[in-house]
Amino acid sequence: LHLPAVLSLGIVCQLGQIVFLREFLMVFHGNELSIGIILSAWMIWVGVGSRLGAVIVERLNRPRDLVFVTAVATLCMLPVTVVLIRALRGFFDVLPGAYLSFLDMAISCFILMGPACFVLGMQFVLLARVWRENDRARDTAGAAKTYIGEAAGHAVGGILFTFLLVHHLNSFQ
């Protein structure tokens, strides 16, 4: 039961990252600087979510409940974030075809990706705890298994996107 949840987290993270990156690149007229900003915001928010998740998970008696709540929240946040990214240029006083400033790009990425990335980071820690409890382990084996399962999910998500999804579905689908 835990492996499918962890694989799903990896797939959702990979697909979310790809979709957010593609959407932001359209808004920012993609260049190396914007890619760095986007990926930095992703990594920082996932890290913050993981850290806060570690604090929360130590105080929880039933982490499975929070896994469910965060999964539902993620399903809602991902399409809302895409809509907000697409509407982003309207928030700034910038001419069509002009680049947004570095500060505008950084603020946009950190604000818009924050909620979804935060929750995705938190889910990793929650799933590691659930796996540890299921195995009745006292060591970090649950985290190691979660990490490997999520990495496999990332690979599956990347393969699915590259060979199937990008050709047949839009960002919302």
PDB file of C-alpha atoms in Angstrom:
ATOM      1  CA  LEU A   1       0.000   0.000   0.000  1.00  0.00           C
ATOM      2  CA  HIS A   2       2.868   2.391   0.719  1.00  0.00           C
ATOM      3  CA  LEU A   3       4.799   1.833  -2.485  1.00  0.00           C
ATOM      4  CA  PRO A   4       1.936   2.990  -4.773  1.00  0.00           C
ATOM      5  CA  ALA A   5       1.508   6.150  -2.676  1.00  0.00           C
ATOM      6  CA  VAL A   6       5.236   6.905  -2.826  1.00  0.00           C
ATOM      7  CA  LEU A   7       5.432   6.169  -6.561  1.00  0.00           C
ATOM      8  CA  SER A   8       2.434   8.450  -7.077  1.00  0.00           C
ATOM      9  CA  LEU A   9       4.163  11.226  -5.147  1.00  0.00           C
ATOM     10  CA  GLY A  10       7.212  10.910  -7.407  1.00  0.00           C
ATOM     11  CA  ILE A  11       5.079  10.946 -10.553  1.00  0.00           C
ATOM     12  CA  VAL A  12       3.066  13.968  -9.385  1.00  0.00           C
ATOM     13  CA  CYS A  13       6.227  15.841  -8.379  1.00  0.00           C
ATOM     14  CA  GLN A  14       7.875  15.173 -11.730  1.00  0.00           C
ATOM     15  CA  LEU A  15       4.817  16.104 -13.764  1.00  0.00           C
ATOM     16  CA  GLY A  16       4.139  19.168 -11.615  1.00  0.00           C
ATOM     17  CA  GLN A  17       7.701  20.369 -11.996  1.00  0.00           C
ATOM     18  CA  ILE A  18       7.632  19.896 -15.769  1.00  0.00           C
ATOM     19  CA  VAL A  19       4.269  21.624 -16.184  1.00  0.00           C
ATOM     20  CA  PHE A  20       5.237  24.554 -13.929  1.00  0.00           C
ATOM     21  CA  LEU A  21       8.559  24.913 -15.732  1.00  0.00           C
ATOM     22  CA  ARG A  22       6.913  24.902 -19.167  1.00  0.00           C
ATOM     23  CA  GLU A  23       4.212  27.374 -18.097  1.00  0.00           C
ATOM     24  CA  PHE A  24       6.690  29.782 -16.493  1.00  0.00           C
ATOM     25  CA  LEU A  25       8.987  29.558 -19.513  1.00  0.00           C
ATOM     26  CA  MET A  26       6.106  30.695 -21.703  1.00  0.00           C
ATOM     27  CA  VAL A  27       5.477  33.693 -19.432  1.00  0.00           C
ATOM     28  CA  PHE A  28       9.160  34.554 -18.949  1.00  0.00           C
ATOM     29  CA  HIS A  29      10.160  33.960 -22.601  1.00  0.00           C
ATOM     30  CA  GLY A  30      12.435  31.171 -21.352  1.00  0.00           C
ATOM     31  CA  ASN A  31      16.104  31.681 -20.765  1.00  0.00           C
ATOM     32  CA  GLU A  32      18.702  30.116 -18.493  1.00  0.00           C
ATOM     33  CA  LEU A  33      18.177  32.691 -15.755  1.00  0.00           C
ATOM     34  CA  SER A  34      14.451  32.011 -15.568  1.00  0.00           C
ATOM     35  CA  ILE A  35      15.046  28.241 -15.471  1.00  0.00           C
ATOM     36  CA  GLY A  36      17.400  28.736 -12.521  1.00  0.00           C
ATOM     37  CA  ILE A  37      14.855  30.893 -10.688  1.00  0.00           C
ATOM     38  CA  ILE A  38      12.032  28.413 -11.291  1.00  0.00           C
ATOM     39  CA  LEU A  39      14.027  25.400 -10.136  1.00  0.00           C
ATOM     40  CA  SER A  40      15.415  27.308  -7.144  1.00  0.00           C
ATOM     41  CA  ALA A  41      11.930  28.236  -5.997  1.00  0.00           C
ATOM     42  CA  TRP A  42      10.815  24.620  -6.447  1.00  0.00           C
ATOM     43  CA  MET A  43      13.731  23.260  -4.401  1.00  0.00           C
ATOM     44  CA  ILE A  44      13.463  25.845  -1.635  1.00  0.00           C
ATOM     45  CA  TRP A  45       9.722  25.336  -1.105  1.00  0.00           C
ATOM     46  CA  VAL A  46       9.984  21.534  -1.202  1.00  0.00           C
ATOM     47  CA  GLY A  47      12.792  21.802   1.372  1.00  0.00           C
ATOM     48  CA  VAL A  48      10.744  24.105   3.593  1.00  0.00           C
ATOM     49  CA  GLY A  49       7.781  21.736   3.318  1.00  0.00           C
ATOM     50  CA  SER A  50       9.972  18.783   4.229  1.00  0.00           C
ATOM     51  CA  ARG A  51      11.405  20.587   7.235  1.00  0.00           C
ATOM     52  CA  LEU A  52       8.046  21.704   8.562  1.00  0.00           C
ATOM     53  CA  GLY A  53       6.662  18.266   7.766  1.00  0.00           C
ATOM     54  CA  ALA A  54       9.388  16.747   9.957  1.00  0.00           C
ATOM     55  CA  VAL A  55       8.334  18.984  12.843  1.00  0.00           C
ATOM     56  CA  ILE A  56       4.644  18.209  12.351  1.00  0.00           C
ATOM     57  CA  VAL A  57       5.088  14.476  11.859  1.00  0.00           C
ATOM     58  CA  GLU A  58       6.762  14.106  15.256  1.00  0.00           C
ATOM     59  CA  ARG A  59       3.652  15.513  16.913  1.00  0.00           C
ATOM     60  CA  LEU A  60       1.109  13.429  14.979  1.00  0.00           C
ATOM     61  CA  ASN A  61      -0.472  10.226  16.117  1.00  0.00           C
ATOM     62  CA  ARG A  62      -2.132   9.566  12.755  1.00  0.00           C
ATOM     63  CA  PRO A  63       0.038  10.777   9.858  1.00  0.00           C
ATOM     64  CA  ARG A  64      -2.094   8.824   7.359  1.00  0.00           C
ATOM     65  CA  ASP A  65      -4.884  11.369   7.817  1.00  0.00           C
ATOM     66  CA  LEU A  66      -2.573  14.241   6.923  1.00  0.00           C
ATOM     67  CA  VAL A  67      -1.282  12.307   3.900  1.00  0.00           C
ATOM     68  CA  PHE A  68      -4.853  12.168   2.602  1.00  0.00           C
ATOM     69  CA  VAL A  69      -5.510  15.853   3.317  1.00  0.00           C
ATOM     70  CA  THR A  70      -2.284  16.966   1.624  1.00  0.00           C
ATOM     71  CA  ALA A  71      -2.974  14.741  -1.394  1.00  0.00           C
ATOM     72  CA  VAL A  72      -6.387  16.339  -1.875  1.00  0.00           C
ATOM     73  CA  ALA A  73      -4.848  19.800  -1.387  1.00  0.00           C
ATOM     74  CA  THR A  74      -2.231  19.025  -4.039  1.00  0.00           C
ATOM     75  CA  LEU A  75      -4.892  17.956  -6.533  1.00  0.00           C
ATOM     76  CA  CYS A  76      -6.551  21.340  -6.055  1.00  0.00           C
ATOM     77  CA  MET A  77      -3.377  23.440  -6.000  1.00  0.00           C
ATOM     78  CA  LEU A  78      -1.722  22.159  -9.165  1.00  0.00           C
ATOM     79  CA  PRO A  79      -4.361  23.361 -11.678  1.00  0.00           C
ATOM     80  CA  VAL A  80      -4.940  26.602  -9.746  1.00  0.00           C
ATOM     81  CA  THR A  81      -1.213  27.306  -9.940  1.00  0.00           C
ATOM     82  CA  VAL A  82      -1.241  26.767 -13.716  1.00  0.00           C
ATOM     83  CA  VAL A  83      -4.119  29.249 -14.074  1.00  0.00           C
ATOM     84  CA  LEU A  84      -2.262  31.808 -11.959  1.00  0.00           C
ATOM     85  CA  ILE A  85       0.959  31.352 -13.925  1.00  0.00           C
ATOM     86  CA  ARG A  86      -0.905  31.920 -17.193  1.00  0.00           C
ATOM     87  CA  ALA A  87      -2.450  35.110 -15.810  1.00  0.00           C
ATOM     88  CA  LEU A  88       0.879  36.365 -14.459  1.00  0.00           C
ATOM     89  CA  ARG A  89       1.818  38.847 -17.197  1.00  0.00           C
ATOM     90  CA  GLY A  90      -1.433  40.704 -16.542  1.00  0.00           C
ATOM     91  CA  PHE A  91      -0.254  41.494 -13.008  1.00  0.00           C
ATOM     92  CA  PHE A  92       2.824  43.360 -14.229  1.00  0.00           C
ATOM     93  CA  ASP A  93       3.077  46.534 -16.267  1.00  0.00           C
ATOM     94  CA  VAL A  94       5.072  44.963 -19.079  1.00  0.00           C
ATOM     95  CA  LEU A  95       4.631  45.334 -22.826  1.00  0.00           C
ATOM     96  CA  PRO A  96       3.839  42.272 -24.957  1.00  0.00           C
ATOM     97  CA  GLY A  97       7.073  40.492 -25.844  1.00  0.00           C
ATOM     98  CA  ALA A  98       9.065  42.274 -23.126  1.00  0.00           C
ATOM     99  CA  TYR A  99      10.899  40.398 -20.404  1.00  0.00           C
ATOM    100  CA  LEU A 100       9.898  40.558 -16.772  1.00  0.00           C
ATOM    101  CA  SER A 101      12.597  41.811 -14.441  1.00  0.00           C
ATOM    102  CA  PHE A 102      14.671  39.396 -12.380  1.00  0.00           C
ATOM    103  CA  LEU A 103      12.841  40.517  -9.241  1.00  0.00           C
ATOM    104  CA  ASP A 104       9.410  40.059 -10.851  1.00  0.00           C
ATOM    105  CA  MET A 105      10.362  36.556 -11.985  1.00  0.00           C
ATOM    106  CA  ALA A 106      11.731  35.583  -8.580  1.00  0.00           C
ATOM    107  CA  ILE A 107       8.741  36.942  -6.651  1.00  0.00           C
ATOM    108  CA  SER A 108       6.316  35.289  -9.062  1.00  0.00           C
ATOM    109  CA  CYS A 109       7.964  31.891  -8.803  1.00  0.00           C
ATOM    110  CA  PHE A 110       8.292  31.967  -5.038  1.00  0.00           C
ATOM    111  CA  ILE A 111       4.703  33.083  -4.463  1.00  0.00           C
ATOM    112  CA  LEU A 112       2.935  30.957  -7.057  1.00  0.00           C
ATOM    113  CA  MET A 113       4.798  27.685  -6.566  1.00  0.00           C
ATOM    114  CA  GLY A 114       5.025  28.009  -2.798  1.00  0.00           C
ATOM    115  CA  PRO A 115       1.820  26.290  -1.705  1.00  0.00           C
ATOM    116  CA  ALA A 116       2.042  23.277  -4.036  1.00  0.00           C
ATOM    117  CA  CYS A 117       5.767  22.689  -3.527  1.00  0.00           C
ATOM    118  CA  PHE A 118       5.444  23.132   0.227  1.00  0.00           C
ATOM    119  CA  VAL A 119       2.768  20.428   0.405  1.00  0.00           C
ATOM    120  CA  LEU A 120       4.705  18.086  -1.884  1.00  0.00           C
ATOM    121  CA  GLY A 121       7.741  18.395   0.375  1.00  0.00           C
ATOM    122  CA  MET A 122       5.597  17.713   3.415  1.00  0.00           C
ATOM    123  CA  GLN A 123       4.106  14.602   1.802  1.00  0.00           C
ATOM    124  CA  PHE A 124       7.518  12.966   1.482  1.00  0.00           C
ATOM    125  CA  VAL A 125       8.133  13.201   5.218  1.00  0.00           C
ATOM    126  CA  LEU A 126       4.619  12.012   6.025  1.00  0.00           C
ATOM    127  CA  LEU A 127       4.937   8.994   3.743  1.00  0.00           C
ATOM    128  CA  ALA A 128       8.337   8.133   5.231  1.00  0.00           C
ATOM    129  CA  ARG A 129       6.770   8.177   8.686  1.00  0.00           C
ATOM    130  CA  VAL A 130       3.848   6.005   7.572  1.00  0.00           C
ATOM    131  CA  TRP A 131       6.271   3.518   6.017  1.00  0.00           C
ATOM    132  CA  ARG A 132       8.399   3.473   9.187  1.00  0.00           C
ATOM    133  CA  GLU A 133       5.321   2.851  11.333  1.00  0.00           C
ATOM    134  CA  ASN A 134       4.089   0.120   9.030  1.00  0.00           C
ATOM    135  CA  ASP A 135       7.440  -1.670   9.259  1.00  0.00           C
ATOM    136  CA  ARG A 136       7.563  -0.989  13.017  1.00  0.00           C
ATOM    137  CA  ALA A 137      11.113   0.240  12.497  1.00  0.00           C
ATOM    138  CA  ARG A 138      13.063   2.603  14.693  1.00  0.00           C
ATOM    139  CA  ASP A 139      15.710   3.441  12.117  1.00  0.00           C
ATOM    140  CA  THR A 140      15.543   5.510   8.933  1.00  0.00           C
ATOM    141  CA  ALA A 141      14.702   2.589   6.651  1.00  0.00           C
ATOM    142  CA  GLY A 142      11.270   4.102   5.978  1.00  0.00           C
ATOM    143  CA  ALA A 143      12.869   7.287   4.680  1.00  0.00           C
ATOM    144  CA  ALA A 144      15.290   5.315   2.509  1.00  0.00           C
ATOM    145  CA  LYS A 145      12.468   3.246   1.014  1.00  0.00           C
ATOM    146  CA  THR A 146      10.398   6.380   0.469  1.00  0.00           C
ATOM    147  CA  TYR A 147      13.313   8.109  -1.251  1.00  0.00           C
ATOM    148  CA  ILE A 148      13.911   5.167  -3.589  1.00  0.00           C
ATOM    149  CA  GLY A 149      10.194   4.810  -4.352  1.00  0.00           C
ATOM    150  CA  GLU A 150       9.807   8.521  -5.026  1.00  0.00           C
ATOM    151  CA  ALA A 151      12.880   8.510  -7.302  1.00  0.00           C
ATOM    152  CA  ALA A 152      11.357   5.609  -9.251  1.00  0.00           C
ATOM    153  CA  GLY A 153       8.131   7.617  -9.498  1.00  0.00           C
ATOM    154  CA  HIS A 154      10.078  10.583 -10.864  1.00  0.00           C
ATOM    155  CA  ALA A 155      11.576   8.347 -13.550  1.00  0.00           C
ATOM    156  CA  VAL A 156       8.159   6.927 -14.455  1.00  0.00           C
ATOM    157  CA  GLY A 157       6.667  10.443 -14.548  1.00  0.00           C
ATOM    158  CA  GLY A 158       9.437  11.700 -16.819  1.00  0.00           C
ATOM    159  CA  ILE A 159       9.048   8.770 -19.188  1.00  0.00           C
ATOM    160  CA  LEU A 160       5.259   9.101 -19.242  1.00  0.00           C
ATOM    161  CA  PHE A 161       5.479  12.822 -19.946  1.00  0.00           C
ATOM    162  CA  THR A 162       8.123  12.517 -22.642  1.00  0.00           C
ATOM    163  CA  PHE A 163       6.619   9.690 -24.629  1.00  0.00           C
ATOM    164  CA  LEU A 164       2.887   9.951 -23.982  1.00  0.00           C
ATOM    165  CA  LEU A 165       1.411  12.850 -22.040  1.00  0.00           C
ATOM    166  CA  VAL A 166       3.058  15.780 -23.819  1.00  0.00           C
ATOM    167  CA  HIS A 167       1.706  14.522 -27.151  1.00  0.00           C
ATOM    168  CA  HIS A 168      -1.895  13.949 -26.101  1.00  0.00           C
ATOM    169  CA  LEU A 169      -2.806  16.151 -23.124  1.00  0.00           C
ATOM    170  CA  ASN A 170      -2.668  19.820 -22.179  1.00  0.00           C
ATOM    171  CA  SER A 171      -1.343  21.216 -18.897  1.00  0.00           C
ATOM    172  CA  PHE A 172      -4.680  20.895 -17.108  1.00  0.00           C
ATOM    173  CA  GLN A 173      -5.295  17.328 -18.133  1.00  0.00           C
TER     174      GLN A 173
END
